[in-house]
CSV table of C-alpha atoms and ligand atoms in Angstrom, one decimal:
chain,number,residue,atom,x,y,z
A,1,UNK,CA,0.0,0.0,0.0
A,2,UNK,CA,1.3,3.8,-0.8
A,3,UNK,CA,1.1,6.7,1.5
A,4,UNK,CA,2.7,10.3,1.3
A,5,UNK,CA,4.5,10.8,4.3
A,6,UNK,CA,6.9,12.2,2.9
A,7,UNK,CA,8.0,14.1,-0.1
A,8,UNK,CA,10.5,11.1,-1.7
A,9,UNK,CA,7.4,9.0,-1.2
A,10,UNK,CA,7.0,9.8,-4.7
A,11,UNK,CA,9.6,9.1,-7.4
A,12,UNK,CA,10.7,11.8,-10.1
A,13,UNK,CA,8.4,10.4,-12.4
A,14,UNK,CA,5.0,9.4,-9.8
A,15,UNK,CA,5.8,13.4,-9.1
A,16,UNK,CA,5.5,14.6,-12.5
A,17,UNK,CA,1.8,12.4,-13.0
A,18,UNK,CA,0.6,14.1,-9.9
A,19,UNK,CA,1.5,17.6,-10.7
A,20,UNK,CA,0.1,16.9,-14.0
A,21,UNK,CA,-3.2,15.2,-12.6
A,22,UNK,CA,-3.3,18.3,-10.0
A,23,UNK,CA,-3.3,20.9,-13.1
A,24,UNK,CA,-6.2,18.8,-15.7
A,25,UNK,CA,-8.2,18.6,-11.9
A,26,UNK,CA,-7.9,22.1,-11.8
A,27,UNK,CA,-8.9,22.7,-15.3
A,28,UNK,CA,-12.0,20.7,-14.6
A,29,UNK,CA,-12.7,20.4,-10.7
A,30,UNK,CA,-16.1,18.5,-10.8
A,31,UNK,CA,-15.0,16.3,-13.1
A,32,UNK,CA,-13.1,13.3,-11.5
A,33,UNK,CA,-15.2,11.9,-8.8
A,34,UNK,CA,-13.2,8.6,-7.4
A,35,UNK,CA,-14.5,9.2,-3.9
A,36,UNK,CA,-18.4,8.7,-5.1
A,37,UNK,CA,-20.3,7.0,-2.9
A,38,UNK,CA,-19.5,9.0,-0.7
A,39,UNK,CA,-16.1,7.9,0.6
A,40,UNK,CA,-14.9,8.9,3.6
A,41,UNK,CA,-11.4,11.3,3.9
A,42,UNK,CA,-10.6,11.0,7.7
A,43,UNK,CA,-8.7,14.6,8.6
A,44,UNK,CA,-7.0,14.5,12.0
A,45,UNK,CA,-5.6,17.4,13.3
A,46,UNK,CA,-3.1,17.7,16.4
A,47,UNK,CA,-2.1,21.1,15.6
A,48,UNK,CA,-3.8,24.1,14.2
A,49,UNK,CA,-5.0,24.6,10.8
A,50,UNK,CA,-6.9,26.9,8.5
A,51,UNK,CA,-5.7,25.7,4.7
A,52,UNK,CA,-5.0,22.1,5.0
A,53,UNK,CA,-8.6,21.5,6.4
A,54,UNK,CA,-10.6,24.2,4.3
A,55,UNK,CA,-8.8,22.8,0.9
A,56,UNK,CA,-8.8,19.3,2.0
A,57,UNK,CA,-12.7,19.3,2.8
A,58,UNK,CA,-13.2,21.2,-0.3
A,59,UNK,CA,-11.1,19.1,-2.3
A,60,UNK,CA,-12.4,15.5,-0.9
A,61,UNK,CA,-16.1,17.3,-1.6
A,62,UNK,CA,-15.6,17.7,-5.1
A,63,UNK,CA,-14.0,14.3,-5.5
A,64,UNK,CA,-17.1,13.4,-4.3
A,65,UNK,CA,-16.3,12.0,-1.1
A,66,UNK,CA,-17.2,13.2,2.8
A,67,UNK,CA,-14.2,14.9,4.9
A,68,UNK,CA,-15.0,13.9,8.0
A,69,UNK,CA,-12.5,16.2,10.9
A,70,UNK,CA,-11.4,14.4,13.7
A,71,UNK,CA,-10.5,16.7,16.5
A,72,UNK,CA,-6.5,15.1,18.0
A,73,UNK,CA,-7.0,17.3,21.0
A,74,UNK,CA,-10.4,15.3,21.9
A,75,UNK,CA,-9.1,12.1,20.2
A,76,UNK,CA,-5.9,11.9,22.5
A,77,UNK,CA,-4.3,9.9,19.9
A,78,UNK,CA,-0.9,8.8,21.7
A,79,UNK,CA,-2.7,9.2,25.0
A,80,UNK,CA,-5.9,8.2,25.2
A,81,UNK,CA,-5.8,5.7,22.8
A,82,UNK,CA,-2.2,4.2,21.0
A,83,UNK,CA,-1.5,5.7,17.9
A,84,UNK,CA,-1.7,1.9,16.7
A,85,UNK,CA,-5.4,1.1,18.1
A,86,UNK,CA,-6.5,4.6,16.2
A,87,UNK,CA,-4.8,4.0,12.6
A,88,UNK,CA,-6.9,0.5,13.3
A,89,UNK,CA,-10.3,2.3,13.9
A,90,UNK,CA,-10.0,5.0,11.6
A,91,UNK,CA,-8.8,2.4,8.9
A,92,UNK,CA,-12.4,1.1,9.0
A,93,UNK,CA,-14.1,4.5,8.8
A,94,UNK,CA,-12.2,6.1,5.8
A,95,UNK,CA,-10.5,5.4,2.8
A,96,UNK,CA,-8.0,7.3,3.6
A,97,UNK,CA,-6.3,9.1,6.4
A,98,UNK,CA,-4.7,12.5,6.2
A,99,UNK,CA,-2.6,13.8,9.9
A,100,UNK,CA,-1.6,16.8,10.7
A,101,UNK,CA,0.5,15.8,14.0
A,102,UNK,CA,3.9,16.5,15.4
A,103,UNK,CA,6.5,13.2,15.2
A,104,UNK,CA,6.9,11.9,11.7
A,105,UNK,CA,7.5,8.2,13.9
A,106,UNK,CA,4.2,8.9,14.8
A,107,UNK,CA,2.7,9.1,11.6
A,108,UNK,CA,4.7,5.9,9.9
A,109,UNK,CA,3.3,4.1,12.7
A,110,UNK,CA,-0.5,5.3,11.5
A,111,UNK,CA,0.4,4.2,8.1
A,112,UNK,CA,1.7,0.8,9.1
A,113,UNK,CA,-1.8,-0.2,11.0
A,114,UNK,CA,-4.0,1.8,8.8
A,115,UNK,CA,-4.8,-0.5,5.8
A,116,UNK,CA,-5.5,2.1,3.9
A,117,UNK,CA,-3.1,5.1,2.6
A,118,UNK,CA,-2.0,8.0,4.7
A,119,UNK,CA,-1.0,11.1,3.9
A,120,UNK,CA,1.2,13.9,5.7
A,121,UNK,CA,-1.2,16.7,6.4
A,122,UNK,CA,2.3,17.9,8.4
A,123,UNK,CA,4.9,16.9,10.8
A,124,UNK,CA,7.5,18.7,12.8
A,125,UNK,CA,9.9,17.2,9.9
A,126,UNK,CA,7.5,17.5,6.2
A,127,UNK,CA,4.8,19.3,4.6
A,128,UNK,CA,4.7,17.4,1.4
A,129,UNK,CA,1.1,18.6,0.7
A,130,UNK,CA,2.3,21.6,0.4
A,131,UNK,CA,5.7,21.2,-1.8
A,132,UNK,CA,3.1,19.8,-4.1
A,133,UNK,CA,1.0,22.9,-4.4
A,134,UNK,CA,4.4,24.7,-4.3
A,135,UNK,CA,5.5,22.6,-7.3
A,136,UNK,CA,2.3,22.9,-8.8
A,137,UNK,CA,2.0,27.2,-8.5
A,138,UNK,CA,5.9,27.3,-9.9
A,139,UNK,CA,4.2,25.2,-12.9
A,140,UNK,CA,2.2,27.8,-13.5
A,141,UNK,CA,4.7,30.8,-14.0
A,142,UNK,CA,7.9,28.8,-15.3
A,143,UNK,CA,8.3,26.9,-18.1
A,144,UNK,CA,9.6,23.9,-16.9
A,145,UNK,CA,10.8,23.1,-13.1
A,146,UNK,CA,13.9,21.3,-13.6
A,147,UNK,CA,16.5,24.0,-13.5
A,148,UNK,CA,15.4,26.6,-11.8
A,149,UNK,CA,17.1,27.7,-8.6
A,150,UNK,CA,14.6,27.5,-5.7
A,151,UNK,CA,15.9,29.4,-2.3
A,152,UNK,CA,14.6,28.9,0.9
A,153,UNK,CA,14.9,31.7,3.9
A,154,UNK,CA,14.9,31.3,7.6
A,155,UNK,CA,14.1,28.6,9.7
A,156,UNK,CA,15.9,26.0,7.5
A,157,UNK,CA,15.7,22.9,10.0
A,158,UNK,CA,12.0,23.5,9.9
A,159,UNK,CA,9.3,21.1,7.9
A,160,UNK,CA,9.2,23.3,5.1
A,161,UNK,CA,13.0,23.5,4.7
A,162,UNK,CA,13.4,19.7,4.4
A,163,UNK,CA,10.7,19.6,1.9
A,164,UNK,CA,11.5,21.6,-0.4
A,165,UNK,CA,15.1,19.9,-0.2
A,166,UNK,CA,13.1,16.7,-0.9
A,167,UNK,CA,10.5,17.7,-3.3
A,168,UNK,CA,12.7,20.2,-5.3
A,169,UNK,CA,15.3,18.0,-5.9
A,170,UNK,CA,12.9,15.0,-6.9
A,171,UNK,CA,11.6,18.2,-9.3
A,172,UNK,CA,15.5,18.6,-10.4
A,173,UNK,CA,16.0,22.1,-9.1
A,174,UNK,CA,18.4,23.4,-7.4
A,175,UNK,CA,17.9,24.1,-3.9
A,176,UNK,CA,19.1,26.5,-1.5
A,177,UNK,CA,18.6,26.6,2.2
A,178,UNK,CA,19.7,30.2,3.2
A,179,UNK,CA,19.8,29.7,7.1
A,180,UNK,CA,22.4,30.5,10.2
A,181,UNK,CA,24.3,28.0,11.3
A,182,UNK,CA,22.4,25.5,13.8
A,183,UNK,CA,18.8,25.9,11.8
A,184,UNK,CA,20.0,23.8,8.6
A,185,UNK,CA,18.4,21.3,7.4
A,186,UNK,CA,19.8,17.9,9.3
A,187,UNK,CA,22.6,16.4,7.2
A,188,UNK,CA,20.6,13.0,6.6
A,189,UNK,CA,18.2,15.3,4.5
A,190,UNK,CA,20.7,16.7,2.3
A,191,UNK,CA,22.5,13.4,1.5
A,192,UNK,CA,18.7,12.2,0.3
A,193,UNK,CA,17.9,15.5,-2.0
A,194,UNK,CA,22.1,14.9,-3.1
A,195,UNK,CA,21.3,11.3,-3.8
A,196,UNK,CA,17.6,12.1,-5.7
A,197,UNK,CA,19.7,14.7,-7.4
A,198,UNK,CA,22.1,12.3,-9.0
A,199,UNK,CA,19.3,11.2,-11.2
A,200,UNK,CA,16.9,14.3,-12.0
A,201,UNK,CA,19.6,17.0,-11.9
A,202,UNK,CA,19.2,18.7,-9.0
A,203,UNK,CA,21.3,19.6,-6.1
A,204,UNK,CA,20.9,20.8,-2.5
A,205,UNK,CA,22.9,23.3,-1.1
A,206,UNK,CA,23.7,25.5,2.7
A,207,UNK,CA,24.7,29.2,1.4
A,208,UNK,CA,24.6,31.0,4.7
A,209,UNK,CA,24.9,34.5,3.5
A,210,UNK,CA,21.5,35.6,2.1
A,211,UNK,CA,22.4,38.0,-0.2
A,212,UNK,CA,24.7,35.1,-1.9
A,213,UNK,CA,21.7,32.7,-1.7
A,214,UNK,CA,19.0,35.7,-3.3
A,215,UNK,CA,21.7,36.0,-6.5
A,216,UNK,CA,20.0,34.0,-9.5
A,217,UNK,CA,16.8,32.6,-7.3
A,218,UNK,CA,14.4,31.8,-9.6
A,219,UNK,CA,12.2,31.4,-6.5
A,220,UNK,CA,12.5,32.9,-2.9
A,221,UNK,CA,10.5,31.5,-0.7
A,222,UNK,CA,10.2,31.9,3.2
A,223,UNK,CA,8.4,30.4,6.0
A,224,UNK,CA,7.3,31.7,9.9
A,225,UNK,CA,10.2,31.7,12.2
A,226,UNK,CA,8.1,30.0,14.8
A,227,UNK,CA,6.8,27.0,13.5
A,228,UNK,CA,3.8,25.3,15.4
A,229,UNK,CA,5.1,23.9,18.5
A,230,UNK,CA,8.3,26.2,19.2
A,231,UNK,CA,6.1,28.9,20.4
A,232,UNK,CA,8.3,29.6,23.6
A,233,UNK,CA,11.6,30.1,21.7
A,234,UNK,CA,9.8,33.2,19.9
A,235,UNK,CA,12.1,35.4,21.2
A,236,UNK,CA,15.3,33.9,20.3
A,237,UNK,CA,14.7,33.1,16.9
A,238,UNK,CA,12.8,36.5,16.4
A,239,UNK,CA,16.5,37.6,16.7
A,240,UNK,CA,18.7,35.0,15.1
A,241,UNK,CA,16.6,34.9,11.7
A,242,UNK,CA,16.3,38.7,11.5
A,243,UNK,CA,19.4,38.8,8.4
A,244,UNK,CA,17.0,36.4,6.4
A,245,UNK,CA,14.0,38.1,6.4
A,246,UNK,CA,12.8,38.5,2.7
A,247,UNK,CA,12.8,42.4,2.7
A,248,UNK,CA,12.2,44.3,-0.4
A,249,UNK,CA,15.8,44.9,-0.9
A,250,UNK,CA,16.9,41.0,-0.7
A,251,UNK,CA,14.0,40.0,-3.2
A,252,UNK,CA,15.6,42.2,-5.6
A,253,UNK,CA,19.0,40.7,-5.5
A,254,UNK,CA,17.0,37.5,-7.2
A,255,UNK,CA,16.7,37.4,-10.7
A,256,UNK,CA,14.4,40.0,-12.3
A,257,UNK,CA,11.4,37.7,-13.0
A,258,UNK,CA,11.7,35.7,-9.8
A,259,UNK,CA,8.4,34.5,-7.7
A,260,UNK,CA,7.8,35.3,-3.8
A,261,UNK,CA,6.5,32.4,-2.2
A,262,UNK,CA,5.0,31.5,1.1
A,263,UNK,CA,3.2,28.7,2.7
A,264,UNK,CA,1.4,31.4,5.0
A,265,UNK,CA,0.7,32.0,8.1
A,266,UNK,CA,2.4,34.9,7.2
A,267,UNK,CA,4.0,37.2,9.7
A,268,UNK,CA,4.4,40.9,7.7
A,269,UNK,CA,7.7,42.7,8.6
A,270,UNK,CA,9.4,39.6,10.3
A,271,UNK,CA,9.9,36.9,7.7
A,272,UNK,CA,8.7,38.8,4.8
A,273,UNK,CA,8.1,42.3,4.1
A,274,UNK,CA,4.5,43.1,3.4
A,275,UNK,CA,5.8,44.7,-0.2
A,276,UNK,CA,6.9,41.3,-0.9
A,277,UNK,CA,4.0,39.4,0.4
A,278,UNK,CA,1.7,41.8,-1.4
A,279,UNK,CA,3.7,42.4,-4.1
A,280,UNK,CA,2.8,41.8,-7.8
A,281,UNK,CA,5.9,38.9,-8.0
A,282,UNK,CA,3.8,37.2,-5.2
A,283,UNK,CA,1.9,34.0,-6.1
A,284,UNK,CA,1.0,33.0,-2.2
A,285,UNK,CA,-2.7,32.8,-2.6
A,286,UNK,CA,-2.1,30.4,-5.5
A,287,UNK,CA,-0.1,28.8,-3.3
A,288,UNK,CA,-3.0,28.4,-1.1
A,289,UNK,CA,-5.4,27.8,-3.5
A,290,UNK,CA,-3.1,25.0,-5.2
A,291,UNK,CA,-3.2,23.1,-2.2
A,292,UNK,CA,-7.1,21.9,-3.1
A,293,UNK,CA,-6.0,20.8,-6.6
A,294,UNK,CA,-2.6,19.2,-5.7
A,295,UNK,CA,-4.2,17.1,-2.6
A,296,UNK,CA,-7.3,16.2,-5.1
A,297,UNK,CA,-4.5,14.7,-7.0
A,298,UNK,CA,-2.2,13.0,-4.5
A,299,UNK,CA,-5.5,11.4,-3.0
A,300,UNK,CA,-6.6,10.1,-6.4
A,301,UNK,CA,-3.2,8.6,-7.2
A,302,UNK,CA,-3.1,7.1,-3.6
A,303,UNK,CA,-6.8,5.2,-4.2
A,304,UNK,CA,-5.9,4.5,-7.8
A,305,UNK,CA,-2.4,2.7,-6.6
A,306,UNK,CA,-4.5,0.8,-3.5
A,307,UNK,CA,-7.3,-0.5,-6.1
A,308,UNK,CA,-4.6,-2.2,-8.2
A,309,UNK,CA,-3.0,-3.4,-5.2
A,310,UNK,CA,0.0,-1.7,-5.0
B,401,NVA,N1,6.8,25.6,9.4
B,401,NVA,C1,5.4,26.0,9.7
B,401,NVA,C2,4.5,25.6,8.5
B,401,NVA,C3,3.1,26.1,8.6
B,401,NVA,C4,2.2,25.7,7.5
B,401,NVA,C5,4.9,25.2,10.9
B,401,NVA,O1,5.2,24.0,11.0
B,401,NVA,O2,4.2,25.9,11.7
């Protein structure tokens, strides 16, 4: 059985026939209904959430299946119940299971009682869902994504930094993590996007100095400083990412035509300047929206792979 816990869940190629499947479903949205019946989506959240549960109902809705939202907070899951005896109860409720928790272990552990697929709806470690609307948006305003320089600012050891090592270099892009010494990606991370890279082109690379890292980006992209669950180290890291906030002046130092992106919450005037954010070289709320279109897909794929019996 496939899940998407990660973003190397999915070769170069399975990659490519998802971000393709995520574009024709967002040509025609009502048009691919592989959840009729309705089917059940189970969406389990552990941490807060605004677009993976508003474009994950949506998206299950028009696949023509039921999202059904199970609270973590009320579910205990780890506490009140093993994470083991849940994946076994929610695996005869849905067809599928989407978590949004905190320990990646956690999650393999859901997709290993389950019988049926789960996907990453994030973890402290990835946010594939949303390298795949990433992806997906890029699609959109590039020609082609194999080749372009993708740079990401900040809090590189976050989720979003190790997916966009994963998922870019699976694309063949080259990615930079621009981030100060200690908040890098961890090394095992980088030897996977080096090693995905030996076959699609890509490469994966620290540049510590942001200017350096904003020379020739094709994309900038940035993400909160405090992700979900580091809440009391605000302060600190309020201060040690300040030189990689995506100012005006830093976006510039990208190449001409380059594209702002953020995965949003966004914090205005810490990690990104508003003009950026709001900027006319920003594609965030396709971003957003992309996330619908690119989860319709992954889902689809997923059920199609789990009919065949793969
Ligand atoms: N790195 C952020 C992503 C939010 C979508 C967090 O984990 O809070």
């Amino acid at each position: 059985m496939r899940h998407f816990l990660r973003d190397d869940d999915l070769t170069p190629a399975e990659q490519a026939e998802v971000l393709e499947l995520a574009a024709t479903m967002k040509s025609a949205p009502f048009e691919h209904r592989p959840l009729e019946g309705p089917q059940t989506v189970a969406m389990v959240f552990d941490k807060p959430t605004l677009r993976t549960q508003a474009s994950f109902a949506a998206g299950v809705a028009e696949l023509g299946g039921f999202p059904m939202v199970v609270d973590g907070r009320l579910a205990g899951i780890g506490e009140r119940e093993s994470v083991a005896d849940v994946a076994r109860i929610l695996g005869r409720q849905a067809s599928v299971i989407a978590w949004r928790t905190f320990a990646q272990a956690d999650l393999e552990q859901m997709a290993e009682h389950s019988g049926v697929p789960v996907v990453n709806a994030l973890t402290d470690d990835f946010h594939p869902c949303q390298l795949l609307a990433d992806l997906m948006t890029i699609r959109e305003h590039k020609p082609e994504l194999a080749g372009l320089t993708a740079t990401f600012f900040g809090d590189g050891a976050c989720n979003m930094g190790n997916s966009w090592l994963l998922a870019g270099a699976t694309a063949g892009m080259h990615v930079r993590i621009s981030a100060p010494e200690g908040y890098t990606p961890p090394q095992e991370v980088f030897d996977r996007a080096r090693e995905i890279g030996e076959q699609t082109g890509g490469t994966a690379t620290w540049v510590e100095d942001p200017r350096e890292a904003a020379e020739g980006s094709d994309v900038v992209i940035t993400d909160t400083w405090v992700s979900m669950g580091k809440e009391e180290e605000a302060a600190a890291r309020t201060e040690v990412f300040a030189p990689y906030a995506v100012t005006q002046a830093l976006f510039e130092t990208a190449k001409p035509d380059a594209i702002a992106m953020h995965c949003l919450p966004a914090y205005r005037g810490k990690e990104i300047a508003a003009e950026v954010l709001d900027g006319i070289q920003s594609v965030v709320w396709d971003e957003a929206e992309n996330r619908r279109h690119a989860q319709k897909a992954v889902l689809a794929w997923l059920l199609a792979k789990a009919g065949a019996g793969e």
